[in-house]
Short mmCIF file of C-alpha atoms and ligand atoms in Angstrom, two decimals:
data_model
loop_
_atom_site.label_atom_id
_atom_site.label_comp_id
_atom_site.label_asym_id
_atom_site.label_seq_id
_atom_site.Cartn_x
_atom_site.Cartn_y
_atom_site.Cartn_z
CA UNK A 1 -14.90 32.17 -32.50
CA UNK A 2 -12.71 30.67 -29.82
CA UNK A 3 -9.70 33.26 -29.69
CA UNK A 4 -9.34 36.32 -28.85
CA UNK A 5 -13.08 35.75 -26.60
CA UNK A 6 -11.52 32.53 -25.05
CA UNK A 7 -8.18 33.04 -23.12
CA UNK A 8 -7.57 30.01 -20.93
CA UNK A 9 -4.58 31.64 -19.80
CA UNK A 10 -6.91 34.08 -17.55
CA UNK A 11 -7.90 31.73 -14.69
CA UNK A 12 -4.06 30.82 -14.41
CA UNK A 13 -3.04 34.50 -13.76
CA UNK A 14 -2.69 34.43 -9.94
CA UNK A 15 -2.60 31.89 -7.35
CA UNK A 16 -5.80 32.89 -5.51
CA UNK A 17 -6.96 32.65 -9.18
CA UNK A 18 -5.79 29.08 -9.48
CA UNK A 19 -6.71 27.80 -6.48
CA UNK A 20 -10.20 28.86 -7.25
CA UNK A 21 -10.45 26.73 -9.68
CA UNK A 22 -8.34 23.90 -8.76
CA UNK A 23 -10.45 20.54 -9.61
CA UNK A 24 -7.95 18.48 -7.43
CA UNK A 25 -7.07 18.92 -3.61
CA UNK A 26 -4.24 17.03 -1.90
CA UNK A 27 -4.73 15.95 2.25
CA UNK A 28 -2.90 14.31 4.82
CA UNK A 29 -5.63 12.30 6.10
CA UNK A 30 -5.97 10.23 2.98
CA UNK A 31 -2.38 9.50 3.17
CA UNK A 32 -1.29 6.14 4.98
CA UNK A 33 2.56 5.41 5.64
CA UNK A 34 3.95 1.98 5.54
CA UNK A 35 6.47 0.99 8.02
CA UNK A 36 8.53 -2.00 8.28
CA UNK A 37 8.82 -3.88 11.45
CA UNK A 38 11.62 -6.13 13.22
CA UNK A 39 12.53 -7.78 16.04
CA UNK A 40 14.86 -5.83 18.62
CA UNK A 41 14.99 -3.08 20.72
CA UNK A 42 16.30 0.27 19.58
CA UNK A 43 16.94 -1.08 16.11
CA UNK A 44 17.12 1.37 13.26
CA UNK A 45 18.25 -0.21 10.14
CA UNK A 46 18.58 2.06 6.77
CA UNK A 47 17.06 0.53 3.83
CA UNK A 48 19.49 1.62 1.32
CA UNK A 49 17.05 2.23 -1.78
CA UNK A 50 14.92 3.50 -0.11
CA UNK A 51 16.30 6.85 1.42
CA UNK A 52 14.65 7.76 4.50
CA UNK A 53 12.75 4.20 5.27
CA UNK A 54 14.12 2.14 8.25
CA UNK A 55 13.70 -1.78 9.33
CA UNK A 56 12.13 -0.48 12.84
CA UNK A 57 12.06 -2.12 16.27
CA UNK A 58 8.77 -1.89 17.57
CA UNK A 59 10.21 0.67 20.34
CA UNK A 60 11.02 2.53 17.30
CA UNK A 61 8.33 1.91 15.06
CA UNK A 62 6.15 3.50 17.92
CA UNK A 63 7.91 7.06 17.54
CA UNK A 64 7.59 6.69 13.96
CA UNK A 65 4.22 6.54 14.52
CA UNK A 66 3.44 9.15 16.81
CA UNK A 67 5.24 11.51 14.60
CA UNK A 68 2.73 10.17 12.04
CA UNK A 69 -0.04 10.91 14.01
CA UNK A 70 0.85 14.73 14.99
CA UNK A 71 1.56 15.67 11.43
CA UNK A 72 -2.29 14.25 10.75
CA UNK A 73 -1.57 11.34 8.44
CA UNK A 74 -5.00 8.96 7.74
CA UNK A 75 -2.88 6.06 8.82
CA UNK A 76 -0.23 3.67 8.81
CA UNK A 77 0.14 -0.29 6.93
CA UNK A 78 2.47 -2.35 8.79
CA UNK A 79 4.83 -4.92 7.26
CA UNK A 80 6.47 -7.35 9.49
CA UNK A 81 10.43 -9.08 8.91
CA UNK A 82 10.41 -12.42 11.44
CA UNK A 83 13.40 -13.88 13.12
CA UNK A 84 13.10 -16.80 11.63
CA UNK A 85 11.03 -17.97 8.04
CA UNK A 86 9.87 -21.38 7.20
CA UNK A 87 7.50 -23.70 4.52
CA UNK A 88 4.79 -22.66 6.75
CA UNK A 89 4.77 -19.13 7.02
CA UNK A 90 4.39 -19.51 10.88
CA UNK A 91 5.14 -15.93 11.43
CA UNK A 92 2.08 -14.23 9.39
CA UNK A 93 -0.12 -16.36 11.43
CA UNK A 94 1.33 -16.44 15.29
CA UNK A 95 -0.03 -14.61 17.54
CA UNK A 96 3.15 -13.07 18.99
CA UNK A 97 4.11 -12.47 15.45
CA UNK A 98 6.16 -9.43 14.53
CA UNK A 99 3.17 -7.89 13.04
CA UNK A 100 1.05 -8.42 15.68
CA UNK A 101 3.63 -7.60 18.55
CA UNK A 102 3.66 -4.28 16.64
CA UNK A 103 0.05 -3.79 16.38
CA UNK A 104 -0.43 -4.20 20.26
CA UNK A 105 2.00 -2.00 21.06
CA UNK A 106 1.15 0.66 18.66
CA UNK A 107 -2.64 0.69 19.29
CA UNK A 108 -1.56 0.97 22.78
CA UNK A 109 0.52 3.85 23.07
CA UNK A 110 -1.10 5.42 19.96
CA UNK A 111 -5.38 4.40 20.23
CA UNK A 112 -6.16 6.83 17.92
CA UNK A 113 -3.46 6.21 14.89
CA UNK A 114 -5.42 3.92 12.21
CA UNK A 115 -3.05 0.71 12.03
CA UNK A 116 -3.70 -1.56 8.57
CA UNK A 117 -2.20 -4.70 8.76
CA UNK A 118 -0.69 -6.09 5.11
CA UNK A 119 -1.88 -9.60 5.23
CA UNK A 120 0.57 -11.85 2.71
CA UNK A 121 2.87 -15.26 3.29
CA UNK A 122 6.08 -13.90 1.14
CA UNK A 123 8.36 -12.44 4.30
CA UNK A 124 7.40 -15.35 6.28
CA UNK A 125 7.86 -18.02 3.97
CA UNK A 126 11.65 -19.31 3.49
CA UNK A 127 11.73 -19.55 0.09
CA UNK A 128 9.77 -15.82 -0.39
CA UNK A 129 6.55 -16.75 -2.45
CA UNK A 130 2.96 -15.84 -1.10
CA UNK A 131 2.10 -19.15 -0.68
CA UNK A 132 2.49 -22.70 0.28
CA UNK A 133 4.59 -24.50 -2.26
CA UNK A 134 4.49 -28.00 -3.54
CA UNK A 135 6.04 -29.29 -7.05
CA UNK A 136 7.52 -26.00 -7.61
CA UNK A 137 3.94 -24.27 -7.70
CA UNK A 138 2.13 -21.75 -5.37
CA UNK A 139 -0.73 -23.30 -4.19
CA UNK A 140 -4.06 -21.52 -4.03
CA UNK A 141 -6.69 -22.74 -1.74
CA UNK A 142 -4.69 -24.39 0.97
CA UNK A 143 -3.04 -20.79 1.55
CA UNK A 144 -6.54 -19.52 1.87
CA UNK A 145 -5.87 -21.15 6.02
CA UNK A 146 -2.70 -19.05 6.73
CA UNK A 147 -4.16 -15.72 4.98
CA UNK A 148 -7.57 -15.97 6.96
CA UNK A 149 -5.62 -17.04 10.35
CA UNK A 150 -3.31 -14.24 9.69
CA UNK A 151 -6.24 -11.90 9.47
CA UNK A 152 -7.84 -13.14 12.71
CA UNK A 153 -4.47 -12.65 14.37
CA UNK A 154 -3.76 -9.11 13.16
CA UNK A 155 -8.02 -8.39 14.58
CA UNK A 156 -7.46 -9.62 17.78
CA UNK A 157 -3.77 -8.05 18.20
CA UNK A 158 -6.06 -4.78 17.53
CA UNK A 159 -5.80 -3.69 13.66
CA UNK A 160 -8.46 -1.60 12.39
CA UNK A 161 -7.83 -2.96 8.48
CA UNK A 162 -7.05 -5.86 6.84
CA UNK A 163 -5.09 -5.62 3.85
CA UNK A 164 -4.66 -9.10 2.12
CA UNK A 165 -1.73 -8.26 -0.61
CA UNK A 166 -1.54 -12.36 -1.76
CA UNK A 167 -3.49 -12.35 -4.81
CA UNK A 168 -4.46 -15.88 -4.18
CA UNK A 169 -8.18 -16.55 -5.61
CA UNK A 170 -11.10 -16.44 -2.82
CA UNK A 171 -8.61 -14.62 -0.21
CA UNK A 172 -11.34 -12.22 0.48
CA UNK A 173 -14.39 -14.31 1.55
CA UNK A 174 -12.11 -16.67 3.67
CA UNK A 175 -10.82 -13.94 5.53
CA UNK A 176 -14.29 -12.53 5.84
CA UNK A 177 -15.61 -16.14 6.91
CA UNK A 178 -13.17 -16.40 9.51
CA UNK A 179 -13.02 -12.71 10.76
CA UNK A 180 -16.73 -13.04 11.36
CA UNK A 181 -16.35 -16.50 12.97
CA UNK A 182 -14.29 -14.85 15.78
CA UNK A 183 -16.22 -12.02 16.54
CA UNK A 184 -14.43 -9.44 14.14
CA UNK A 185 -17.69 -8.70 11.97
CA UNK A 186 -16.93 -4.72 12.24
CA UNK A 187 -12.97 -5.11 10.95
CA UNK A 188 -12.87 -4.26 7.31
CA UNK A 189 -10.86 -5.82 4.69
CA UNK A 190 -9.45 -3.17 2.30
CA UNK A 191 -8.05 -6.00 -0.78
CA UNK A 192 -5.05 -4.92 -3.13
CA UNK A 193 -7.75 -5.68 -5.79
CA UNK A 194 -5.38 -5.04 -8.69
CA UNK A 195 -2.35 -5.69 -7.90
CA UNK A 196 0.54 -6.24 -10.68
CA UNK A 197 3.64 -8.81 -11.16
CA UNK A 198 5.83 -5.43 -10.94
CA UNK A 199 9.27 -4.26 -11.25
CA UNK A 200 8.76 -1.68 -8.98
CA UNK A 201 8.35 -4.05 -5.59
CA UNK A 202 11.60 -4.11 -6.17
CA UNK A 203 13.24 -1.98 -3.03
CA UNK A 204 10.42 -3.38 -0.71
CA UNK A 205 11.37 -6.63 -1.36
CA UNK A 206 15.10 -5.59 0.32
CA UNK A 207 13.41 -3.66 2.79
CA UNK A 208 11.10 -6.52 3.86
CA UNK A 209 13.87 -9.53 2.93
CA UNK A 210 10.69 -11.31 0.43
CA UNK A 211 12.65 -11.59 -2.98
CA UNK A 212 11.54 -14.88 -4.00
CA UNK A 213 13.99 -17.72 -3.48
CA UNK A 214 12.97 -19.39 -6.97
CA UNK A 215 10.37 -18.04 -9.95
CA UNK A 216 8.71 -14.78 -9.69
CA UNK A 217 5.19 -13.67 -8.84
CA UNK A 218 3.44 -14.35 -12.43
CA UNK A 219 0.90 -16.96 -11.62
CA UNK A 220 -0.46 -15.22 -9.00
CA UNK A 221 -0.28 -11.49 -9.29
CA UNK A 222 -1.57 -9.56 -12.56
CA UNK A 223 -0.02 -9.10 -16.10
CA UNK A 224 0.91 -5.71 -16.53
CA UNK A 225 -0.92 -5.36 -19.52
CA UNK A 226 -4.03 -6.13 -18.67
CA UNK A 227 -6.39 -3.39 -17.82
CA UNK A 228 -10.20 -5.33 -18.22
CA UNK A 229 -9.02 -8.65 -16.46
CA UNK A 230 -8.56 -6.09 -13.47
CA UNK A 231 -12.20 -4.98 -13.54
CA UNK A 232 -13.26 -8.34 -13.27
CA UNK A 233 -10.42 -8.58 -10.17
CA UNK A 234 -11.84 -5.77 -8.47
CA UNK A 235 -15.38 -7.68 -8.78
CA UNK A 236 -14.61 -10.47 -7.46
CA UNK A 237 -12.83 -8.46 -4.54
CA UNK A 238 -15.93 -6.42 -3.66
CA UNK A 239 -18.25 -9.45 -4.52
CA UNK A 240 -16.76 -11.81 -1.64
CA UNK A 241 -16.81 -8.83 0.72
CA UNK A 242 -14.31 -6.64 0.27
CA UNK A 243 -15.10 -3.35 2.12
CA UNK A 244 -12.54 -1.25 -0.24
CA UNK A 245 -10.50 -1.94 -2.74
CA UNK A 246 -6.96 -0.58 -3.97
CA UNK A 247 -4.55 -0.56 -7.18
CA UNK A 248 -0.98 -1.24 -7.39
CA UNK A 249 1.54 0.39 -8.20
CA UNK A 250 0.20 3.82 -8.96
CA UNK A 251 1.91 5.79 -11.57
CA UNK A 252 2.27 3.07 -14.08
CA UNK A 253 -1.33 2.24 -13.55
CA UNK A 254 -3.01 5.59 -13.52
CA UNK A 255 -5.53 4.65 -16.34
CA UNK A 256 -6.40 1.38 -13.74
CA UNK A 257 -6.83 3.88 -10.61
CA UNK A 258 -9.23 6.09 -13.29
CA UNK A 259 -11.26 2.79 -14.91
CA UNK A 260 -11.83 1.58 -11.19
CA UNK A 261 -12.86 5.04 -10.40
CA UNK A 262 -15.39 5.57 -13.22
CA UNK A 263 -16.90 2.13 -12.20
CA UNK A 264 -17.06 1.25 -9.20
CA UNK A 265 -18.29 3.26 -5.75
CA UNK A 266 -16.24 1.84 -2.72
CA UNK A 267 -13.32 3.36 -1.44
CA UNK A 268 -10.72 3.14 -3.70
CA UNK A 269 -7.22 3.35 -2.46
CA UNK A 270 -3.51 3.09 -4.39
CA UNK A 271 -0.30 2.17 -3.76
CA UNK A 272 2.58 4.41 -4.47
CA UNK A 273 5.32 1.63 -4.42
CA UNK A 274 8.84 1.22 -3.36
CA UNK A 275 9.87 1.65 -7.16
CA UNK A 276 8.18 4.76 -7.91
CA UNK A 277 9.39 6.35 -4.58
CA UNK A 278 13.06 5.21 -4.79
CA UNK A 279 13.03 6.59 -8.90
CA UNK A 280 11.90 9.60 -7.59
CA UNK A 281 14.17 9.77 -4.52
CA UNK A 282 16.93 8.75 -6.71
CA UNK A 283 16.24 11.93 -9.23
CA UNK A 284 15.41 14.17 -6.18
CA UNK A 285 18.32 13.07 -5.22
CA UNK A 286 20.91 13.64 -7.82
CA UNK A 287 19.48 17.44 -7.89
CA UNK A 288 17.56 16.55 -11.66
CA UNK A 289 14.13 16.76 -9.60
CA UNK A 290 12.69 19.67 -7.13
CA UNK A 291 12.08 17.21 -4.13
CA UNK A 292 8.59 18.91 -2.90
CA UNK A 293 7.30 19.64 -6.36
CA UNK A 294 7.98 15.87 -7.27
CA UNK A 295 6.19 14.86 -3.82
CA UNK A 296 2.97 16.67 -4.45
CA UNK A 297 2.73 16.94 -8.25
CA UNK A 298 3.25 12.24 -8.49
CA UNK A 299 0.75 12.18 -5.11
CA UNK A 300 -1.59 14.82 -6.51
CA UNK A 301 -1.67 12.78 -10.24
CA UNK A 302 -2.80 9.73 -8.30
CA UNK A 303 -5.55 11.42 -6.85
CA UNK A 304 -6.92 12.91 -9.67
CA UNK A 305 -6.83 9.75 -11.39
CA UNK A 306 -9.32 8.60 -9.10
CA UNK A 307 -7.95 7.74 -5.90
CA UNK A 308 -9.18 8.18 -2.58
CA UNK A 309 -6.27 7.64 -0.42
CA UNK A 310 -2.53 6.60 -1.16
CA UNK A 311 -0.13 4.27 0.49
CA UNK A 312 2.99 6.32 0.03
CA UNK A 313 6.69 6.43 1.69
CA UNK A 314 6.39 10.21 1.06
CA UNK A 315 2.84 10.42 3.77
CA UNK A 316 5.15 12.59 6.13
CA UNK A 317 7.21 14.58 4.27
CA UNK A 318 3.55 15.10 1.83
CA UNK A 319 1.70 15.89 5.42
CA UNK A 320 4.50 18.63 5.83
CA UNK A 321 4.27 19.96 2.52
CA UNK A 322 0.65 20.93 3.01
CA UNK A 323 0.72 21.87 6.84
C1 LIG B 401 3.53 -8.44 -0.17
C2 LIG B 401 3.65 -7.06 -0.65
C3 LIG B 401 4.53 -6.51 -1.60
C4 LIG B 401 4.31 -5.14 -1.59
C5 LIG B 401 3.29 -4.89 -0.69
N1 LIG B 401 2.87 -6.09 -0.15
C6 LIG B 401 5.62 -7.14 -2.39
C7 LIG B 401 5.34 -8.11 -3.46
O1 LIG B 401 4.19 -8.38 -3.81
O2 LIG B 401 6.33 -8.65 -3.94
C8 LIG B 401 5.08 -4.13 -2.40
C9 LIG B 401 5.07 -2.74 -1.86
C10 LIG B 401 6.12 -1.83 -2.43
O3 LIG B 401 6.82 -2.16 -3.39
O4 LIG B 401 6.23 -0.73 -1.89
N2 LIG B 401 3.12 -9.39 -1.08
#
């Protein structure tokens, strides 16, 4: 006889009741903020749909990131905009690259900040795909070269992860290969696993200037609506060395972020997108939306999907939240 013996309502009654039995708990350290850097000193540029984010100066992306590191966050990604972009990419491989400028200069001032590098061709490449281009088509292995250079570069500049975003086939091992061909054996590579052809790149792709030119990203990243085909993604990922893996976006792709979960052990990280943050932003900001609640209730679904640790614009303002 469920009712009147079973009241559900009765652990809900007070908030040291609730947090009792809360099955899901929310912490800065598993949050990791990306931040957009560009050549310059003292540069500051808004990224309009994106309230809050900035295109960063180094100089500038340093404060950003001590700020980061006082309020506790696990981390930061760094994204790098180039003076220049070419067929070649140059700029994701150079070693006084944007990213890797930044990298130097933050692990200086900041040793004890964790700095992931993303590791992808599109805001290098003039005509914004992820790879080199012939005919009209992204090519696979020959971009294998730039991604695993790129990753060398971003070890040596100092980065503690590698994040290859690229979705090129065999991206992992090469980097591995070449990572532990240079002495980086201990650098992990955390691989965007499952990564979508998604609307909601959309604002990044104005905040890092990567919109492609021609096309879109559908023969390299995943169909939307395919959850099994990103198991098998995932297994590849982890098979050729991947030391974690991640799922992107987030929110659309809860039931991904859970089926990863239930299946595989590594660390399992997601991606709280430019889309999802500027929808929210955009309904937190028209006063439809309590701005905290939205902040810890979207971040705290992620994590009880399954996720160990989110890439999200919100890290600070979450890190706040719960100080
Ligand atoms: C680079 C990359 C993208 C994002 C992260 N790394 C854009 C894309 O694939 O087009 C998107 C992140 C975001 O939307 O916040 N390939």
């Amino acid at each position: 006889m469920p009712f009147p013996v079973h009241r559900m309502r009765r652990n809900r009654a007070s908030e040291p009741l609730r947090r009792l039995v809360r099955e899901t708990q929310l912490s800065p350290d598993d949050f990791i903020l990306p931040l957009f850097a560009v050549p310059g000193k003292g540069v500051r540029k808004a990224i309009s749909s994106m309230p809050g984010n900035f295109q960063l100066s180094i100089d500038e992306l340093v404060k950003e990131c001590a700020d980061s590191l006082k309020l506790g966050i696990g981390g930061v990604i760094l994204f790098g905009i180039p003076d220049a972009k070419d067929e070649q990419a140059s700029g994701a491989y150079a070693d006084d690259g944007i990213v890797q400028q930044a990298v130097r200069a933050v692990k200086r001032e900041l040793p004890k900040l964790l700095v992931i590098t993303d590791v992808c061709n599109c805001e290098y490449t003039s005509h914004g795909h992820c790879g080199l281009v012939v005919d009209g088509e992204v090519q696979n292995d020959p971009t294998l070269e730039w991604l695993a250079k790129a990753a060398v570069s971003h070890a040596r500049a100092g980065a503690d992860i590698v994040a290859p975003s690229d979705m090129m086939d065999g991206r992992v091992a090469a980097m591995r290969k070449a990572l532990d061909a240079s002495g980086f054996t201990n650098t992990p590579i955390l691989a965007y696993a499952a990564k979508y052809a998604s609307v909601f790149y959309g604002p990044f792709r104005e905040a890092a200037e990567s919109t492609p030119q021609f096309g879109d990203r559908r023969s390299y990243q995943m169909d939307p609506a395919n959850a099994r085909e990103a198991m098998r993604e995932i297994e590849l990922d982890l098979e050729e060395g991947a030391d974690m893996i991640m799922v992107k976006p987030a929110m659309p792709y809860l039931d991904i972020i859970r089926q990863a979960r239930d299946r595989f052990d590594a660390p399992l990280g997601a991606y709280q997108v430019s889309g999802e943050f500027s929808m929210l932003m955009a309904a937190i900001q028209n006063g439809w939306l309590d701005r905290d609640r939205a902040i810890l209730e979207s971040l705290t679904s992620i994590r009880r999907a399954g996720a160990d640790f989110m890439l999200t614009y919100f890290a600070r303002d979450a890190a706040r939240l719960l100080g």
